[in-house]
Coordinates of C-alpha atoms in Angstrom, one line a residue:
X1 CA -13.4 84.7 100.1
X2 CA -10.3 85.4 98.0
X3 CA -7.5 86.3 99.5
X4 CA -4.5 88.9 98.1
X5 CA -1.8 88.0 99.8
X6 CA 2.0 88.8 100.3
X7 CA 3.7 85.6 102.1
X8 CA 3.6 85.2 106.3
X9 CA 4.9 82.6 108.2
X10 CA 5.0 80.9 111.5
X11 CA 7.9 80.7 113.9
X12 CA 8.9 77.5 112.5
X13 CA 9.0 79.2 109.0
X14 CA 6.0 77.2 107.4
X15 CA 3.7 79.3 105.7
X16 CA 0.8 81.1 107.8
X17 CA -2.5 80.9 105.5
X18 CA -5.7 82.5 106.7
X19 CA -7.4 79.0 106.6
X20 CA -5.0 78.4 109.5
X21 CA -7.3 80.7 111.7
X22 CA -10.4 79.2 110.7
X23 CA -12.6 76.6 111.6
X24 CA -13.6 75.6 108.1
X25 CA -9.6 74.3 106.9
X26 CA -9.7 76.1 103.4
X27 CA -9.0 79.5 101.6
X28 CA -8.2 80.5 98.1
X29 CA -5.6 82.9 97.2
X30 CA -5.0 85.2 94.2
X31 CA -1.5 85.4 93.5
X32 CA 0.5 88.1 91.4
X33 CA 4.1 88.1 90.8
X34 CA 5.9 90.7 89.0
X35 CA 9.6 91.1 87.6
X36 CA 10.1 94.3 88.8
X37 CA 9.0 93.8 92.4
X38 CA 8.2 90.3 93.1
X39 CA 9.6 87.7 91.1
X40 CA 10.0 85.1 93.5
X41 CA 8.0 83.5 96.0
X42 CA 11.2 82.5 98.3
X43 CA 11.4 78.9 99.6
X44 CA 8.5 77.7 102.2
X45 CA 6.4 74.9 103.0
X46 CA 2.8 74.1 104.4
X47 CA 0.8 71.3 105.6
X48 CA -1.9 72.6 103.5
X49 CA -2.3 70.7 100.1
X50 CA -2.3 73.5 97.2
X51 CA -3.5 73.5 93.8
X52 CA -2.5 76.3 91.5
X53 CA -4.2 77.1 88.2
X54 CA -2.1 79.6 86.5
X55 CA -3.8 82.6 84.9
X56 CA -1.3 84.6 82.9
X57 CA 2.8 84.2 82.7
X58 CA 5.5 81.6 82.5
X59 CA 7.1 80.2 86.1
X60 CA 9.1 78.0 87.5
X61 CA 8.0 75.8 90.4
X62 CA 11.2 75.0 92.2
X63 CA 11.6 71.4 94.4
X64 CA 14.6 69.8 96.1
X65 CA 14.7 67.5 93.5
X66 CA 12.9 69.0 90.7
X67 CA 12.1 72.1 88.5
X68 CA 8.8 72.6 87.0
X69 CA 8.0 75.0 84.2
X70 CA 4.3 75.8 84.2
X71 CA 2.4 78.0 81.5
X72 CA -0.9 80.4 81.4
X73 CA -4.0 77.5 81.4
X74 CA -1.5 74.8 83.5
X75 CA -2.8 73.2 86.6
X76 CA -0.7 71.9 89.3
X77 CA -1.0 69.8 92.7
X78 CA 2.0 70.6 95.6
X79 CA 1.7 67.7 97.9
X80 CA 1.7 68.6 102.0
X81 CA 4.4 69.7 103.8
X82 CA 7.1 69.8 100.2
X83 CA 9.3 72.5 100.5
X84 CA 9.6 75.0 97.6
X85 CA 9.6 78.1 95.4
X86 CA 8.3 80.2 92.8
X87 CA 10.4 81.8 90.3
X88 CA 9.0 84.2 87.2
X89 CA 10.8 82.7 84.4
X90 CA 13.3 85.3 82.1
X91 CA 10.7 85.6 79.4
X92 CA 8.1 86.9 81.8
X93 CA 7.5 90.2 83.2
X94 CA 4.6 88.8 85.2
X95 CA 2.5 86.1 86.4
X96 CA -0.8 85.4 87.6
X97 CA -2.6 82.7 89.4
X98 CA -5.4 81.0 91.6
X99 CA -4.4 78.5 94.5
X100 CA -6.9 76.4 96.8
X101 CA -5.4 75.5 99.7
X102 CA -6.5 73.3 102.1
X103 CA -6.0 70.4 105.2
X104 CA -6.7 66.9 103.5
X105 CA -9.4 66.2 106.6
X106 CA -11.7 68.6 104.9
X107 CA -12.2 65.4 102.5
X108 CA -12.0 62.7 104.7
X109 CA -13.8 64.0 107.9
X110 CA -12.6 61.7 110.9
X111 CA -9.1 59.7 111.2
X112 CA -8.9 56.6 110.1
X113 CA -11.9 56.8 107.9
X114 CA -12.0 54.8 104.7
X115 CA -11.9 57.6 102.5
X116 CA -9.1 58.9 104.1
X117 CA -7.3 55.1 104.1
X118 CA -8.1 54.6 100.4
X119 CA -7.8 57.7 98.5
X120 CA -5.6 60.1 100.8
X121 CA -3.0 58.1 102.5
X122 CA -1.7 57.1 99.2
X123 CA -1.1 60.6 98.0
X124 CA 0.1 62.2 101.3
X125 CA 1.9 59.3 102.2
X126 CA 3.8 58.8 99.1
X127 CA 7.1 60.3 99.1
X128 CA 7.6 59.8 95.5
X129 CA 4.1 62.2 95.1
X130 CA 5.5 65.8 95.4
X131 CA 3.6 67.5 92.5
X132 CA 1.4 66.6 90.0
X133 CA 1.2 68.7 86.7
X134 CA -1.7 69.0 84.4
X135 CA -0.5 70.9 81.2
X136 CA -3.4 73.2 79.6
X137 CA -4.8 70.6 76.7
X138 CA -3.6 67.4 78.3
X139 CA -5.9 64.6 79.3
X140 CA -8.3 65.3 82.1
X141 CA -7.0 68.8 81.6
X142 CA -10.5 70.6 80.5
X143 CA -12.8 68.7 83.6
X144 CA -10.1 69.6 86.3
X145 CA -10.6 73.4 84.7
X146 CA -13.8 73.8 84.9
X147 CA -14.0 72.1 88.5
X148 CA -11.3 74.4 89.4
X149 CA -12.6 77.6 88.7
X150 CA -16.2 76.7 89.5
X151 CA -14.9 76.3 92.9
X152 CA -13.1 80.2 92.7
X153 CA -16.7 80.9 91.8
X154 CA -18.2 80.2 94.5
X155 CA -15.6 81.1 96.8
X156 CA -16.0 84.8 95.5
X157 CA -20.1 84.7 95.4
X158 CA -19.9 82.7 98.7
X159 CA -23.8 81.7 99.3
X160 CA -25.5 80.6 101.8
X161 CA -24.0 76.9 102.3
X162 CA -20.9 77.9 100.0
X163 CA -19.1 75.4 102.2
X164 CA -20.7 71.9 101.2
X165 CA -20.1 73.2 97.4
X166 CA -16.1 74.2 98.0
X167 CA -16.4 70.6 100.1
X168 CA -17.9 69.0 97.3
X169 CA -15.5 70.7 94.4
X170 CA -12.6 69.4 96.5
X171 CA -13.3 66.1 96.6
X172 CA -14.3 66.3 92.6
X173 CA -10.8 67.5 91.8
X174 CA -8.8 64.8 94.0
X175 CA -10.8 62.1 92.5
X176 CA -9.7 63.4 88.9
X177 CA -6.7 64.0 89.5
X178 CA -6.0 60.2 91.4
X179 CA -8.1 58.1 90.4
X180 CA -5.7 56.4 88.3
X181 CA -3.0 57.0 91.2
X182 CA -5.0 55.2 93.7
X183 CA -6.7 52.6 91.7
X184 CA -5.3 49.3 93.3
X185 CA -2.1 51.0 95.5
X186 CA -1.1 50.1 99.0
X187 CA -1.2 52.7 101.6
X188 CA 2.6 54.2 102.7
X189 CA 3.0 56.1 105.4
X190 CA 5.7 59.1 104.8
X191 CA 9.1 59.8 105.8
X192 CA 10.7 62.8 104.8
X193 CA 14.4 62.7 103.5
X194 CA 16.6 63.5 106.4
X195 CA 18.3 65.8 103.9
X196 CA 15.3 67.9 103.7
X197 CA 14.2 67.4 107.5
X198 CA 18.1 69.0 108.3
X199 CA 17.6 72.0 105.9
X200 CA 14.1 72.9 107.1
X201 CA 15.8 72.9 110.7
X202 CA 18.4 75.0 109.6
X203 CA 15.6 77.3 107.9
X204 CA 13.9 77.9 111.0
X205 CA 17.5 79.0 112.6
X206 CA 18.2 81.6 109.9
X207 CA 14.8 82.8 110.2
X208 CA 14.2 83.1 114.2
X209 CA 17.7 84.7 114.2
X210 CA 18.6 86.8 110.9
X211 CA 19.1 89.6 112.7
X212 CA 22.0 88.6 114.4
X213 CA 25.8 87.7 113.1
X214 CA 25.8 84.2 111.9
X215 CA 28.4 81.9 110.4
X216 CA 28.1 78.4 108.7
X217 CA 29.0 77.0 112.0
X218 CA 25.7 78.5 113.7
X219 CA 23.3 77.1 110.5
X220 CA 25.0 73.6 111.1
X221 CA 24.4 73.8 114.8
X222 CA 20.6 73.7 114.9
X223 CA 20.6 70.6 112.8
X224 CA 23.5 68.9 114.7
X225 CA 25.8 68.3 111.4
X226 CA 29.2 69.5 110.0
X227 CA 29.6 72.5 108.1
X228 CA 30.3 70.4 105.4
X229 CA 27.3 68.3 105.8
X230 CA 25.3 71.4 106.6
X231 CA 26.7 72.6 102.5
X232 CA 25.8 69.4 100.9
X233 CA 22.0 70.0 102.5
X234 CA 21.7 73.0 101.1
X235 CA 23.1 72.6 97.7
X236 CA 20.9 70.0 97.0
X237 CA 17.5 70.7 98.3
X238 CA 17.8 74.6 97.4
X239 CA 20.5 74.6 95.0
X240 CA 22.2 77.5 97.2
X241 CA 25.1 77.6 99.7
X242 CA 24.1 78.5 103.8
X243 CA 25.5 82.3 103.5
X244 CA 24.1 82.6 100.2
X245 CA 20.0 81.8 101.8
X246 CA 20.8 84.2 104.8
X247 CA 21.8 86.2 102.8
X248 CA 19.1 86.5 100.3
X249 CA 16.9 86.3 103.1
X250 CA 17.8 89.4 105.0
X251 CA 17.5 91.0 101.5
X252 CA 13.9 90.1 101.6
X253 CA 12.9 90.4 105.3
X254 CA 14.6 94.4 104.3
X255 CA 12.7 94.6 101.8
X256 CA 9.3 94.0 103.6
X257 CA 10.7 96.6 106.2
X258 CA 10.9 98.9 103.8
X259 CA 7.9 98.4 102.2
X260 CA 5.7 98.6 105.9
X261 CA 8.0 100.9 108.2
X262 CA 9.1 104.8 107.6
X263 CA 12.8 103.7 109.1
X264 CA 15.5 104.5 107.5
X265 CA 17.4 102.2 104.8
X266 CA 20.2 102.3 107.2
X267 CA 17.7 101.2 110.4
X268 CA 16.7 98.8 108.0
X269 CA 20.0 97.4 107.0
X270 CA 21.3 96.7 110.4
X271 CA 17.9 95.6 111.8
X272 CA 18.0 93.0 109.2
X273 CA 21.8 91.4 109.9
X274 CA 24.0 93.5 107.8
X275 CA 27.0 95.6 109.4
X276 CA 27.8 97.6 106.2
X277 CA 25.2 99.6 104.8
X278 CA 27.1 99.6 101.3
X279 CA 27.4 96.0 101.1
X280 CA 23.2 95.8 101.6
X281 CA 22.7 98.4 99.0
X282 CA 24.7 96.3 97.2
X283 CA 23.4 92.6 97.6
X284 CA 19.9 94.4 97.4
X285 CA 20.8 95.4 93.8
X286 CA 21.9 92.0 92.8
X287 CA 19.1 90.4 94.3
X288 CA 16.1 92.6 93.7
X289 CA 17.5 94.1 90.7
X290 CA 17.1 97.7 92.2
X291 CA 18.2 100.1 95.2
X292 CA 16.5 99.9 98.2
X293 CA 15.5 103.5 97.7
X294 CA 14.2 103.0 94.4
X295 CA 12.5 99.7 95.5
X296 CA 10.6 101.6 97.9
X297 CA 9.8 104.6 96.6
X298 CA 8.5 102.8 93.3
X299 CA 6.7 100.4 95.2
X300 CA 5.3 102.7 97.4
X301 CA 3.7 105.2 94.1
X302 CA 2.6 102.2 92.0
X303 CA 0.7 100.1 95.2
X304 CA 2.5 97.1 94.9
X305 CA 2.3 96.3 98.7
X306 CA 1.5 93.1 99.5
X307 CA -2.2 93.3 100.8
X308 CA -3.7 90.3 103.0
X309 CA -7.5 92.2 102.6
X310 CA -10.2 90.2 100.6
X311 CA -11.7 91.4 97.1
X312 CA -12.7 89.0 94.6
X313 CA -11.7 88.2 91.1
X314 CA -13.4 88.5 87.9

């Protein structure tokens, strides 16, 4: 089924999906992201593969290394385990958008298999493979649609045996989408940049331990580097400085507080790290481009809390 979802995670801050509890490793998600309340989909990463078929909107997917501007009608692969965002670009006041996500043995069944030697490995284990993109009206754009959304199909009608078919629509869009990739190439096993190893470290630090007083010295710590190495991480793989994340992050973790408890702004202030309840109504402003009053109160009388319930799309 399709899943409406607000983001979860895990204790070591990689995204929680519902396929995660299940014994068949997929689900697909419907997405919606709106300027008002929700225009980004802060920084994360999974070892599911996801592909994205946007619906409606302009937005930015955000890498380390790269930014990637995809339109209504663009498809777009996010390799396993690549740590990023989702930003609603200025021109849009919303987006919309299917992902499939799923674990890569759902294709190639047992270890070591040939499928998974020959057409896998040399996606997953490419480091130079983060995304893919498949603008609406390029080539191979129009067969990867309709195998796309034929596979939403019958993840909303879900008959009897939907499983094989999802299976089978899988392993249709891979081969489109590599064939070229994997005609001829040798298999290479992955290393992730230590760069972006340190900063996910770091990430898991802020996260298990926003709520406390931290200083660059503490983010640095959990990935055994200098506060100067600890700045160059961060300013490179998510163009933002330590204080600046933890901070933004508090701002969201509040915001999800106030969205799901009846405490007070103030509870919620110093629950979530911050010793001045001015300086979060402030930094809330500036980040989520209203009060924290206003955010929940508006949130609250237009339903715009994020729902993990299933209901299909038409």
């Amino acid at each position: 089924m399709i899943y409406a979802v607000g983001l979860t995670y895990g204790q070591k801050h990689e995204e929680m999906l519902e396929m995660d509890k299940m014994a068949f490793p997929y689900t697909c998600y419907y997405r919606e992201m709106n300027r008002k309340f929700n225009a980004v989909v802060p920084w994360h990463w999974h070892k599911s593969i996801e592909m994205d078929y946007l619906l409606e909107g302009k937005m930015e997917l955000v890498m380390p290394e790269q930014t990637l501007l995809l339109k209504a009608g663009d498809i777009c692969f996010i390799n396993s385990e690549l740590l990023h965002s989702f930003h609603i670009t200025q021109t849009a006041e919303c987006c919309r958008f299917y992902a499939h996500l799923f674990d890569a043995s759902l294709l190639y069944g047992m270890p070591n298999s040939q499928i998974q030697q020959k057409y896998i490995l040399p996606v997953l284990g490419n480091p130079s493979v983060t995304t893919v993109h498949f603008p609406d009206g390029s080539r191979k754009h129009r067969e990867i649609e309709k195998v796309f959304l034929d596979i939403v199909k019958k993840d909303q009608e879900h008959p009897w045996g939907y499983e094989f078919s999802v299976r089978e629509g899988l392993s249709k869009l891979w081969c489109l989408m590599f064939e070229d990739f994997c005609s001829g190439r040798e298999t290479v096993l992955y290393k992730e940049e230590a760069g972006s190893k340190r900063v996910k470290e770091m990430l898991r630090y802020v996260h298990e331990h926003f709520r406390e007083p931290l200083s660059l010295k503490n983010i640095a710590g959990a990935s055994g580097v200098s506060p100067q190495e600890c700045m160059r991480c961060f300013r490179k793989n998510i163009h933002l400085s330590p204080i600046a994340y933890l901070t933004e992050y508090r701002v969201r973790m509040a915001a999800e507080e106030l969205l799901h408890t009846d405490q007070s702004i103030l509870t919620i202030s110093e629950n979530c790290g911050f010793s001045s309840n001015s300086y979060f109504t402030k930094v809330f402003q500036k980040i989520m481009g209203t009060t924290p009053s206003a955010y929940r109160k508006n949130c609250l009388k237009d339903g715009r809390i994020p729902s993990s319930k299933r209901y299909g799309i038409s």
